[in-house]
Amino acid sequence: MATVTLSEAEKVYILHGVQDDLRTDGRGCEDYRGIEVETDVVSNTTGSARVKIGHTDILVGVKAEIAAPKLERPREGFLEFFVDCSANAAPEFEGRGGEELGTEIANMLYKIFDNKSSVDLESLCILPCEHCWALYIDVVLLECGGNLFDTISVGVKAALFNARIPKVRVLEDDEGTKDIELSDDPYDCMRLSVEGVPCIVTLNKIGHRHVVDATLQEEACSLASLLVAVNSKGTVTCIRKMGKGSLDPESIFEMIETGKRVTKSLHLSLQSTLNQEESAGKKRQKIGFLR
């Protein structure tokens, strides 16, 4: 993870501001910075999105390919994640640093989507036990300025919303041989429901309080954070503690409740923006969050 070095005086200044619910950029503890979302940005993908939160900038591409279903789930499609943290985003990502962080984020995404409520994988089945759609989701980190997991989760949801999977017809001849025919019409496609796709809210503990959408400077003042993944229905799909510091049970409970409350607004604002963008034919929208 990208880091910055702060003096003790700078850390005290940030800490006191958080205690008074007034952060250095004027936000309250539960306020997000503006989020910029742009969809349909990569031409050779099934769906794509670019998301910026502060100085964090990520690109997500989804490619749908026909594959054999997993043995343990013969009537479902599946998702595969790959995260590229290049050295251009932050010097710390050069060499194995970027690889390790990319693997960590990919594993986190697998855990978040490892449930039946996130994506309807059965709708990706073409022929049980034979063919299904595999969605390969590639995340590229262009710039890192804090709050990386939240930004990626918004990008993944926006890219899945933008994805258009070709309609498939299964043809069978007189001998029982089955062939697959893909539609050439770009408007004759299947859209995924993203209602169950969760978004991540990272809550950083600073002093006796916690903040959402932390900047790199605020992350440097936090010894522990809690990642809470929640879908639009308010269901928590994953919780993960990060950092070297400890969190007491009462703090964890408060942080989860804050995460659920903040994520509700995040989902509503994101879905409204994606709907407006699609209906207006525009590609770029900014999401503003109010406390």
PDB file of C-alpha atoms in Angstrom:
ATOM      1  CA  MET A   1       0.000   0.000   0.000  1.00  0.00           C
ATOM      2  CA  ALA A   2       1.251   3.492  -0.830  1.00  0.00           C
ATOM      3  CA  THR A   3       2.401   5.457   2.210  1.00  0.00           C
ATOM      4  CA  VAL A   4       3.451   8.967   3.190  1.00  0.00           C
ATOM      5  CA  THR A   5       5.703  10.156   6.001  1.00  0.00           C
ATOM      6  CA  LEU A   6       4.262  12.627   8.501  1.00  0.00           C
ATOM      7  CA  SER A   7       5.828  14.474  11.404  1.00  0.00           C
ATOM      8  CA  GLU A   8       4.416  14.012  14.904  1.00  0.00           C
ATOM      9  CA  ALA A   9       2.945  17.524  14.765  1.00  0.00           C
ATOM     10  CA  GLU A  10       1.100  16.711  11.548  1.00  0.00           C
ATOM     11  CA  LYS A  11      -0.281  13.511  13.046  1.00  0.00           C
ATOM     12  CA  VAL A  12      -1.508  15.374  16.152  1.00  0.00           C
ATOM     13  CA  TYR A  13      -3.171  17.992  13.948  1.00  0.00           C
ATOM     14  CA  ILE A  14      -5.041  15.317  11.967  1.00  0.00           C
ATOM     15  CA  LEU A  15      -5.964  13.412  15.155  1.00  0.00           C
ATOM     16  CA  HIS A  16      -7.421  16.506  16.851  1.00  0.00           C
ATOM     17  CA  GLY A  17      -9.402  17.359  13.736  1.00  0.00           C
ATOM     18  CA  VAL A  18     -10.919  13.860  13.602  1.00  0.00           C
ATOM     19  CA  GLN A  19     -11.853  14.079  17.282  1.00  0.00           C
ATOM     20  CA  ASP A  20     -13.751  17.303  16.499  1.00  0.00           C
ATOM     21  CA  ASP A  21     -15.412  15.762  13.389  1.00  0.00           C
ATOM     22  CA  LEU A  22     -13.580  18.249  11.155  1.00  0.00           C
ATOM     23  CA  ARG A  23     -10.959  16.741   8.873  1.00  0.00           C
ATOM     24  CA  THR A  24      -8.197  18.683   7.144  1.00  0.00           C
ATOM     25  CA  ASP A  25     -10.182  18.938   3.888  1.00  0.00           C
ATOM     26  CA  GLY A  26     -13.342  20.110   5.642  1.00  0.00           C
ATOM     27  CA  ARG A  27     -15.182  16.781   5.654  1.00  0.00           C
ATOM     28  CA  GLY A  28     -16.849  15.125   8.607  1.00  0.00           C
ATOM     29  CA  CYS A  29     -15.815  11.649   9.730  1.00  0.00           C
ATOM     30  CA  GLU A  30     -18.506   9.914   7.643  1.00  0.00           C
ATOM     31  CA  ASP A  31     -18.151  11.994   4.483  1.00  0.00           C
ATOM     32  CA  TYR A  32     -16.771  10.765   1.154  1.00  0.00           C
ATOM     33  CA  ARG A  33     -14.908  12.929  -1.281  1.00  0.00           C
ATOM     34  CA  GLY A  34     -16.561  13.371  -4.671  1.00  0.00           C
ATOM     35  CA  ILE A  35     -16.421  10.209  -6.779  1.00  0.00           C
ATOM     36  CA  GLU A  36     -15.987  10.432 -10.540  1.00  0.00           C
ATOM     37  CA  VAL A  37     -17.301   7.483 -12.561  1.00  0.00           C
ATOM     38  CA  GLU A  38     -16.827   6.922 -16.284  1.00  0.00           C
ATOM     39  CA  THR A  39     -18.148   3.787 -18.002  1.00  0.00           C
ATOM     40  CA  ASP A  40     -17.603   2.195 -21.401  1.00  0.00           C
ATOM     41  CA  VAL A  41     -14.006   3.440 -21.580  1.00  0.00           C
ATOM     42  CA  VAL A  42     -12.264   0.383 -23.097  1.00  0.00           C
ATOM     43  CA  SER A  43     -13.511  -0.663 -26.527  1.00  0.00           C
ATOM     44  CA  ASN A  44     -12.408  -4.322 -26.559  1.00  0.00           C
ATOM     45  CA  THR A  45     -14.166  -5.318 -23.334  1.00  0.00           C
ATOM     46  CA  THR A  46     -17.627  -6.574 -22.444  1.00  0.00           C
ATOM     47  CA  GLY A  47     -17.891  -3.757 -19.893  1.00  0.00           C
ATOM     48  CA  SER A  48     -15.515  -1.232 -18.359  1.00  0.00           C
ATOM     49  CA  ALA A  49     -15.327   1.652 -15.918  1.00  0.00           C
ATOM     50  CA  ARG A  50     -12.875   4.205 -14.612  1.00  0.00           C
ATOM     51  CA  VAL A  51     -13.290   5.558 -11.091  1.00  0.00           C
ATOM     52  CA  LYS A  52     -11.521   8.371  -9.269  1.00  0.00           C
ATOM     53  CA  ILE A  53     -11.763   9.147  -5.569  1.00  0.00           C
ATOM     54  CA  GLY A  54      -9.400  11.951  -4.645  1.00  0.00           C
ATOM     55  CA  HIS A  55      -6.040  11.034  -6.160  1.00  0.00           C
ATOM     56  CA  THR A  56      -6.873   7.329  -6.434  1.00  0.00           C
ATOM     57  CA  ASP A  57      -7.565   6.389 -10.041  1.00  0.00           C
ATOM     58  CA  ILE A  58      -8.482   2.855 -11.185  1.00  0.00           C
ATOM     59  CA  LEU A  59      -9.571   1.216 -14.417  1.00  0.00           C
ATOM     60  CA  VAL A  60     -11.723  -1.935 -14.510  1.00  0.00           C
ATOM     61  CA  GLY A  61     -12.385  -4.091 -17.562  1.00  0.00           C
ATOM     62  CA  VAL A  62     -14.729  -7.088 -17.803  1.00  0.00           C
ATOM     63  CA  LYS A  63     -14.332  -9.686 -20.551  1.00  0.00           C
ATOM     64  CA  ALA A  64     -16.890 -12.448 -21.072  1.00  0.00           C
ATOM     65  CA  GLU A  65     -15.592 -15.692 -22.565  1.00  0.00           C
ATOM     66  CA  ILE A  66     -17.222 -19.082 -23.042  1.00  0.00           C
ATOM     67  CA  ALA A  67     -15.612 -21.693 -20.794  1.00  0.00           C
ATOM     68  CA  ALA A  68     -16.278 -24.993 -19.084  1.00  0.00           C
ATOM     69  CA  PRO A  69     -18.049 -24.590 -15.727  1.00  0.00           C
ATOM     70  CA  LYS A  70     -16.357 -25.487 -12.462  1.00  0.00           C
ATOM     71  CA  LEU A  71     -16.774 -29.142 -11.491  1.00  0.00           C
ATOM     72  CA  GLU A  72     -18.354 -28.250  -8.155  1.00  0.00           C
ATOM     73  CA  ARG A  73     -20.796 -25.792  -9.814  1.00  0.00           C
ATOM     74  CA  PRO A  74     -21.829 -27.326 -13.151  1.00  0.00           C
ATOM     75  CA  ARG A  75     -24.867 -25.067 -13.618  1.00  0.00           C
ATOM     76  CA  GLU A  76     -23.141 -21.747 -12.963  1.00  0.00           C
ATOM     77  CA  GLY A  77     -20.715 -19.373 -14.612  1.00  0.00           C
ATOM     78  CA  PHE A  78     -17.835 -17.893 -12.632  1.00  0.00           C
ATOM     79  CA  LEU A  79     -15.766 -14.771 -12.025  1.00  0.00           C
ATOM     80  CA  GLU A  80     -11.985 -14.424 -12.179  1.00  0.00           C
ATOM     81  CA  PHE A  81     -10.117 -11.409 -10.798  1.00  0.00           C
ATOM     82  CA  PHE A  82      -6.720  -9.959 -11.670  1.00  0.00           C
ATOM     83  CA  VAL A  83      -5.345  -6.770 -10.110  1.00  0.00           C
ATOM     84  CA  ASP A  84      -2.345  -4.924 -11.565  1.00  0.00           C
ATOM     85  CA  CYS A  85      -0.615  -2.505  -9.210  1.00  0.00           C
ATOM     86  CA  SER A  86       2.032  -0.966 -11.443  1.00  0.00           C
ATOM     87  CA  ALA A  87       5.051   0.999 -10.230  1.00  0.00           C
ATOM     88  CA  ASN A  88       3.673   4.026 -12.098  1.00  0.00           C
ATOM     89  CA  ALA A  89       0.930   4.326  -9.459  1.00  0.00           C
ATOM     90  CA  ALA A  90       3.357   4.376  -6.495  1.00  0.00           C
ATOM     91  CA  PRO A  91       7.070   3.580  -6.059  1.00  0.00           C
ATOM     92  CA  GLU A  92       6.190   1.023  -3.366  1.00  0.00           C
ATOM     93  CA  PHE A  93       4.575  -1.170  -6.017  1.00  0.00           C
ATOM     94  CA  GLU A  94       7.803  -1.799  -7.882  1.00  0.00           C
ATOM     95  CA  GLY A  95       8.847  -5.471  -7.894  1.00  0.00           C
ATOM     96  CA  ARG A  96       7.069  -7.883  -5.565  1.00  0.00           C
ATOM     97  CA  GLY A  97       5.376  -5.090  -3.612  1.00  0.00           C
ATOM     98  CA  GLY A  98       2.853  -4.525  -6.386  1.00  0.00           C
ATOM     99  CA  GLU A  99       2.369  -8.254  -6.978  1.00  0.00           C
ATOM    100  CA  GLU A 100       1.634  -8.953  -3.322  1.00  0.00           C
ATOM    101  CA  LEU A 101      -0.864  -6.098  -3.051  1.00  0.00           C
ATOM    102  CA  GLY A 102      -2.538  -7.149  -6.307  1.00  0.00           C
ATOM    103  CA  THR A 103      -2.906 -10.715  -5.032  1.00  0.00           C
ATOM    104  CA  GLU A 104      -4.249  -9.446  -1.696  1.00  0.00           C
ATOM    105  CA  ILE A 105      -6.909  -7.307  -3.385  1.00  0.00           C
ATOM    106  CA  ALA A 106      -7.879 -10.116  -5.794  1.00  0.00           C
ATOM    107  CA  ASN A 107      -8.295 -12.543  -2.883  1.00  0.00           C
ATOM    108  CA  MET A 108     -10.443  -9.977  -1.101  1.00  0.00           C
ATOM    109  CA  LEU A 109     -12.677  -9.663  -4.167  1.00  0.00           C
ATOM    110  CA  TYR A 110     -13.027 -13.464  -4.370  1.00  0.00           C
ATOM    111  CA  LYS A 111     -14.207 -13.539  -0.735  1.00  0.00           C
ATOM    112  CA  ILE A 112     -16.682 -10.721  -1.306  1.00  0.00           C
ATOM    113  CA  PHE A 113     -18.261 -12.404  -4.334  1.00  0.00           C
ATOM    114  CA  ASP A 114     -18.204 -15.940  -2.913  1.00  0.00           C
ATOM    115  CA  ASN A 115     -21.934 -16.036  -2.206  1.00  0.00           C
ATOM    116  CA  LYS A 116     -25.139 -16.499  -4.200  1.00  0.00           C
ATOM    117  CA  SER A 117     -26.461 -13.005  -3.514  1.00  0.00           C
ATOM    118  CA  SER A 118     -23.692 -10.958  -5.194  1.00  0.00           C
ATOM    119  CA  VAL A 119     -24.061 -12.043  -8.840  1.00  0.00           C
ATOM    120  CA  ASP A 120     -26.589 -14.440 -10.364  1.00  0.00           C
ATOM    121  CA  LEU A 121     -24.050 -16.986 -11.609  1.00  0.00           C
ATOM    122  CA  GLU A 122     -26.794 -19.341 -12.784  1.00  0.00           C
ATOM    123  CA  SER A 123     -27.762 -16.780 -15.445  1.00  0.00           C
ATOM    124  CA  LEU A 124     -24.244 -17.244 -16.876  1.00  0.00           C
ATOM    125  CA  CYS A 125     -24.862 -20.941 -17.559  1.00  0.00           C
ATOM    126  CA  ILE A 126     -25.208 -21.846 -21.253  1.00  0.00           C
ATOM    127  CA  LEU A 127     -25.283 -25.653 -21.170  1.00  0.00           C
ATOM    128  CA  PRO A 128     -25.097 -27.346 -17.757  1.00  0.00           C
ATOM    129  CA  CYS A 129     -21.831 -29.239 -17.249  1.00  0.00           C
ATOM    130  CA  GLU A 130     -20.608 -28.124 -20.691  1.00  0.00           C
ATOM    131  CA  HIS A 131     -20.516 -24.384 -21.352  1.00  0.00           C
ATOM    132  CA  CYS A 132     -20.891 -21.208 -19.333  1.00  0.00           C
ATOM    133  CA  TRP A 133     -19.836 -17.582 -19.377  1.00  0.00           C
ATOM    134  CA  ALA A 134     -16.642 -16.765 -17.461  1.00  0.00           C
ATOM    135  CA  LEU A 135     -16.262 -13.101 -16.533  1.00  0.00           C
ATOM    136  CA  TYR A 136     -12.609 -12.066 -16.307  1.00  0.00           C
ATOM    137  CA  ILE A 137     -12.413  -8.852 -14.291  1.00  0.00           C
ATOM    138  CA  ASP A 138      -9.129  -6.949 -14.648  1.00  0.00           C
ATOM    139  CA  VAL A 139      -8.340  -4.039 -12.338  1.00  0.00           C
ATOM    140  CA  VAL A 140      -5.510  -1.630 -13.163  1.00  0.00           C
ATOM    141  CA  LEU A 141      -4.354   0.827 -10.523  1.00  0.00           C
ATOM    142  CA  LEU A 142      -3.344   4.029 -12.327  1.00  0.00           C
ATOM    143  CA  GLU A 143      -2.726   6.232  -9.288  1.00  0.00           C
ATOM    144  CA  CYS A 144      -2.896   5.628  -5.551  1.00  0.00           C
ATOM    145  CA  GLY A 145      -4.015   8.349  -3.178  1.00  0.00           C
ATOM    146  CA  GLY A 146      -5.659   6.410  -0.362  1.00  0.00           C
ATOM    147  CA  ASN A 147      -8.886   4.429   0.066  1.00  0.00           C
ATOM    148  CA  LEU A 148      -7.934   1.851  -2.550  1.00  0.00           C
ATOM    149  CA  PHE A 149     -10.395  -0.959  -1.711  1.00  0.00           C
ATOM    150  CA  ASP A 150     -13.463   1.297  -1.790  1.00  0.00           C
ATOM    151  CA  THR A 151     -12.487   2.750  -5.165  1.00  0.00           C
ATOM    152  CA  ILE A 152     -11.963  -0.705  -6.680  1.00  0.00           C
ATOM    153  CA  SER A 153     -15.307  -1.999  -5.405  1.00  0.00           C
ATOM    154  CA  VAL A 154     -17.132   0.955  -6.986  1.00  0.00           C
ATOM    155  CA  GLY A 155     -15.236   0.339 -10.233  1.00  0.00           C
ATOM    156  CA  VAL A 156     -16.124  -3.365 -10.295  1.00  0.00           C
ATOM    157  CA  LYS A 157     -19.823  -2.652  -9.740  1.00  0.00           C
ATOM    158  CA  ALA A 158     -19.854   0.059 -12.431  1.00  0.00           C
ATOM    159  CA  ALA A 159     -18.059  -2.202 -14.938  1.00  0.00           C
ATOM    160  CA  LEU A 160     -20.461  -5.098 -14.278  1.00  0.00           C
ATOM    161  CA  PHE A 161     -23.397  -2.716 -14.745  1.00  0.00           C
ATOM    162  CA  ASN A 162     -21.885  -1.617 -18.061  1.00  0.00           C
ATOM    163  CA  ALA A 163     -21.255  -5.205 -19.235  1.00  0.00           C
ATOM    164  CA  ARG A 164     -23.262  -6.441 -22.205  1.00  0.00           C
ATOM    165  CA  ILE A 165     -22.989 -10.206 -22.712  1.00  0.00           C
ATOM    166  CA  PRO A 166     -24.017 -11.525 -26.154  1.00  0.00           C
ATOM    167  CA  LYS A 167     -27.197 -13.584 -26.268  1.00  0.00           C
ATOM    168  CA  VAL A 168     -26.578 -17.272 -26.966  1.00  0.00           C
ATOM    169  CA  ARG A 169     -28.732 -19.747 -28.876  1.00  0.00           C
ATOM    170  CA  VAL A 170     -28.172 -23.483 -28.531  1.00  0.00           C
ATOM    171  CA  LEU A 171     -28.885 -25.287 -31.808  1.00  0.00           C
ATOM    172  CA  GLU A 172     -29.390 -29.049 -31.980  1.00  0.00           C
ATOM    173  CA  ASP A 173     -29.302 -31.080 -35.193  1.00  0.00           C
ATOM    174  CA  ASP A 174     -31.089 -34.345 -35.983  1.00  0.00           C
ATOM    175  CA  GLU A 175     -28.260 -36.377 -34.460  1.00  0.00           C
ATOM    176  CA  GLY A 176     -28.454 -34.554 -31.151  1.00  0.00           C
ATOM    177  CA  THR A 177     -25.246 -32.557 -31.664  1.00  0.00           C
ATOM    178  CA  LYS A 178     -25.474 -29.151 -30.031  1.00  0.00           C
ATOM    179  CA  ASP A 179     -23.908 -25.986 -31.428  1.00  0.00           C
ATOM    180  CA  ILE A 180     -23.657 -22.570 -29.846  1.00  0.00           C
ATOM    181  CA  GLU A 181     -24.539 -19.480 -31.856  1.00  0.00           C
ATOM    182  CA  LEU A 182     -23.694 -15.987 -30.601  1.00  0.00           C
ATOM    183  CA  SER A 183     -25.823 -13.024 -31.578  1.00  0.00           C
ATOM    184  CA  ASP A 184     -24.087 -10.436 -33.780  1.00  0.00           C
ATOM    185  CA  ASP A 185     -26.535  -7.713 -32.776  1.00  0.00           C
ATOM    186  CA  PRO A 186     -24.861  -5.510 -30.096  1.00  0.00           C
ATOM    187  CA  TYR A 187     -28.324  -4.647 -28.727  1.00  0.00           C
ATOM    188  CA  ASP A 188     -29.288  -8.305 -28.417  1.00  0.00           C
ATOM    189  CA  CYS A 189     -27.437  -8.885 -25.176  1.00  0.00           C
ATOM    190  CA  MET A 190     -27.827  -9.958 -21.574  1.00  0.00           C
ATOM    191  CA  ARG A 191     -27.371  -7.486 -18.745  1.00  0.00           C
ATOM    192  CA  LEU A 192     -26.340  -8.467 -15.243  1.00  0.00           C
ATOM    193  CA  SER A 193     -28.278  -7.328 -12.220  1.00  0.00           C
ATOM    194  CA  VAL A 194     -25.853  -5.507  -9.906  1.00  0.00           C
ATOM    195  CA  GLU A 195     -28.345  -5.050  -7.071  1.00  0.00           C
ATOM    196  CA  GLY A 196     -26.517  -7.655  -5.002  1.00  0.00           C
ATOM    197  CA  VAL A 197     -22.986  -6.541  -5.933  1.00  0.00           C
ATOM    198  CA  PRO A 198     -21.417  -5.223  -2.719  1.00  0.00           C
ATOM    199  CA  CYS A 199     -19.389  -2.075  -2.216  1.00  0.00           C
ATOM    200  CA  ILE A 200     -16.571  -1.842   0.305  1.00  0.00           C
ATOM    201  CA  VAL A 201     -16.372   0.848   2.965  1.00  0.00           C
ATOM    202  CA  THR A 202     -13.003   1.069   4.711  1.00  0.00           C
ATOM    203  CA  LEU A 203     -13.191   2.531   8.205  1.00  0.00           C
ATOM    204  CA  ASN A 204      -9.883   3.780   9.607  1.00  0.00           C
ATOM    205  CA  LYS A 205      -9.575   4.092  13.375  1.00  0.00           C
ATOM    206  CA  ILE A 206      -7.854   7.368  14.297  1.00  0.00           C
ATOM    207  CA  GLY A 207      -7.689   8.054  17.988  1.00  0.00           C
ATOM    208  CA  HIS A 208     -11.054   7.204  19.525  1.00  0.00           C
ATOM    209  CA  ARG A 209     -13.013   7.762  16.310  1.00  0.00           C
ATOM    210  CA  HIS A 210     -13.129   6.257  12.835  1.00  0.00           C
ATOM    211  CA  VAL A 211     -13.323   7.869   9.407  1.00  0.00           C
ATOM    212  CA  VAL A 212     -14.408   6.731   5.952  1.00  0.00           C
ATOM    213  CA  ASP A 213     -12.612   7.485   2.672  1.00  0.00           C
ATOM    214  CA  ALA A 214      -9.284   8.170   4.360  1.00  0.00           C
ATOM    215  CA  THR A 215      -6.559  10.087   2.530  1.00  0.00           C
ATOM    216  CA  LEU A 216      -2.969   8.808   2.524  1.00  0.00           C
ATOM    217  CA  GLN A 217      -2.188  11.250   5.349  1.00  0.00           C
ATOM    218  CA  GLU A 218      -5.070   9.928   7.448  1.00  0.00           C
ATOM    219  CA  GLU A 219      -4.091   6.324   6.707  1.00  0.00           C
ATOM    220  CA  ALA A 220      -0.632   7.154   8.084  1.00  0.00           C
ATOM    221  CA  CYS A 221      -2.308   8.125  11.378  1.00  0.00           C
ATOM    222  CA  SER A 222      -4.324   4.907  11.605  1.00  0.00           C
ATOM    223  CA  LEU A 223      -2.927   1.696  13.067  1.00  0.00           C
ATOM    224  CA  ALA A 224      -6.038  -0.378  12.352  1.00  0.00           C
ATOM    225  CA  SER A 225      -8.900  -0.361   9.877  1.00  0.00           C
ATOM    226  CA  LEU A 226     -11.973  -2.429   9.143  1.00  0.00           C
ATOM    227  CA  LEU A 227     -13.159  -3.296   5.631  1.00  0.00           C
ATOM    228  CA  VAL A 228     -16.909  -3.868   5.461  1.00  0.00           C
ATOM    229  CA  ALA A 229     -18.499  -5.131   2.220  1.00  0.00           C
ATOM    230  CA  VAL A 230     -22.250  -4.496   2.048  1.00  0.00           C
ATOM    231  CA  ASN A 231     -24.717  -4.921  -0.812  1.00  0.00           C
ATOM    232  CA  SER A 232     -27.591  -2.577  -1.618  1.00  0.00           C
ATOM    233  CA  LYS A 233     -29.967  -4.644   0.539  1.00  0.00           C
ATOM    234  CA  GLY A 234     -27.802  -4.007   3.604  1.00  0.00           C
ATOM    235  CA  THR A 235     -26.377  -7.537   3.759  1.00  0.00           C
ATOM    236  CA  VAL A 236     -22.782  -7.704   4.971  1.00  0.00           C
ATOM    237  CA  THR A 237     -20.906 -10.121   2.693  1.00  0.00           C
ATOM    238  CA  CYS A 238     -17.405  -9.754   4.127  1.00  0.00           C
ATOM    239  CA  ILE A 239     -15.566  -8.133   7.031  1.00  0.00           C
ATOM    240  CA  ARG A 240     -11.807  -7.892   7.291  1.00  0.00           C
ATOM    241  CA  LYS A 241      -9.555  -6.213   9.834  1.00  0.00           C
ATOM    242  CA  MET A 242      -6.347  -4.647   8.522  1.00  0.00           C
ATOM    243  CA  GLY A 243      -3.360  -2.939  10.106  1.00  0.00           C
ATOM    244  CA  LYS A 244      -1.051  -3.762  12.986  1.00  0.00           C
ATOM    245  CA  GLY A 245      -3.184  -2.170  15.703  1.00  0.00           C
ATOM    246  CA  SER A 246      -6.031  -3.764  17.624  1.00  0.00           C
ATOM    247  CA  LEU A 247      -9.759  -3.035  17.683  1.00  0.00           C
ATOM    248  CA  ASP A 248     -11.933  -3.630  20.724  1.00  0.00           C
ATOM    249  CA  PRO A 249     -15.321  -5.362  20.235  1.00  0.00           C
ATOM    250  CA  GLU A 250     -17.300  -2.171  20.875  1.00  0.00           C
ATOM    251  CA  SER A 251     -15.332  -0.299  18.204  1.00  0.00           C
ATOM    252  CA  ILE A 252     -15.833  -3.123  15.719  1.00  0.00           C
ATOM    253  CA  PHE A 253     -19.597  -3.066  16.268  1.00  0.00           C
ATOM    254  CA  GLU A 254     -19.738   0.725  15.831  1.00  0.00           C
ATOM    255  CA  MET A 255     -17.589   0.552  12.681  1.00  0.00           C
ATOM    256  CA  ILE A 256     -19.799  -2.145  11.131  1.00  0.00           C
ATOM    257  CA  GLU A 257     -22.923  -0.069  11.789  1.00  0.00           C
ATOM    258  CA  THR A 258     -21.245   2.995  10.289  1.00  0.00           C
ATOM    259  CA  GLY A 259     -20.176   0.923   7.287  1.00  0.00           C
ATOM    260  CA  LYS A 260     -23.746  -0.302   6.687  1.00  0.00           C
ATOM    261  CA  ARG A 261     -25.132   3.224   7.006  1.00  0.00           C
ATOM    262  CA  VAL A 262     -22.559   4.817   4.694  1.00  0.00           C
ATOM    263  CA  THR A 263     -22.746   2.014   2.120  1.00  0.00           C
ATOM    264  CA  LYS A 264     -26.497   2.505   1.776  1.00  0.00           C
ATOM    265  CA  SER A 265     -25.930   6.073   0.579  1.00  0.00           C
ATOM    266  CA  LEU A 266     -23.039   4.929  -1.609  1.00  0.00           C
ATOM    267  CA  HIS A 267     -25.169   2.321  -3.405  1.00  0.00           C
ATOM    268  CA  LEU A 268     -28.074   4.718  -3.944  1.00  0.00           C
ATOM    269  CA  SER A 269     -25.852   7.484  -5.308  1.00  0.00           C
ATOM    270  CA  LEU A 270     -23.865   5.131  -7.550  1.00  0.00           C
ATOM    271  CA  GLN A 271     -26.934   3.389  -9.001  1.00  0.00           C
ATOM    272  CA  SER A 272     -28.690   6.698  -9.604  1.00  0.00           C
ATOM    273  CA  THR A 273     -25.609   8.035 -11.390  1.00  0.00           C
ATOM    274  CA  LEU A 274     -25.223   4.917 -13.549  1.00  0.00           C
ATOM    275  CA  ASN A 275     -28.904   5.054 -14.536  1.00  0.00           C
ATOM    276  CA  GLN A 276     -28.722   8.748 -15.399  1.00  0.00           C
ATOM    277  CA  GLU A 277     -25.526   8.256 -17.365  1.00  0.00           C
ATOM    278  CA  GLU A 278     -27.016   5.446 -19.425  1.00  0.00           C
ATOM    279  CA  SER A 279     -30.306   7.213 -20.149  1.00  0.00           C
ATOM    280  CA  ALA A 280     -28.552  10.463 -21.087  1.00  0.00           C
ATOM    281  CA  GLY A 281     -25.897   8.727 -23.182  1.00  0.00           C
ATOM    282  CA  LYS A 282     -23.130  10.402 -21.216  1.00  0.00           C
ATOM    283  CA  LYS A 283     -19.984   8.650 -20.126  1.00  0.00           C
ATOM    284  CA  ARG A 284     -18.749  10.656 -17.162  1.00  0.00           C
ATOM    285  CA  GLN A 285     -20.583  11.553 -14.009  1.00  0.00           C
ATOM    286  CA  LYS A 286     -19.597  12.830 -10.610  1.00  0.00           C
ATOM    287  CA  ILE A 287     -21.180  11.481  -7.469  1.00  0.00           C
ATOM    288  CA  GLY A 288     -21.561  13.832  -4.551  1.00  0.00           C
ATOM    289  CA  PHE A 289     -22.115  12.412  -1.082  1.00  0.00           C
ATOM    290  CA  LEU A 290     -23.782  14.210   1.773  1.00  0.00           C
ATOM    291  CA  ARG A 291     -23.530  13.155   5.332  1.00  0.00           C
TER     292      ARG A 291
END
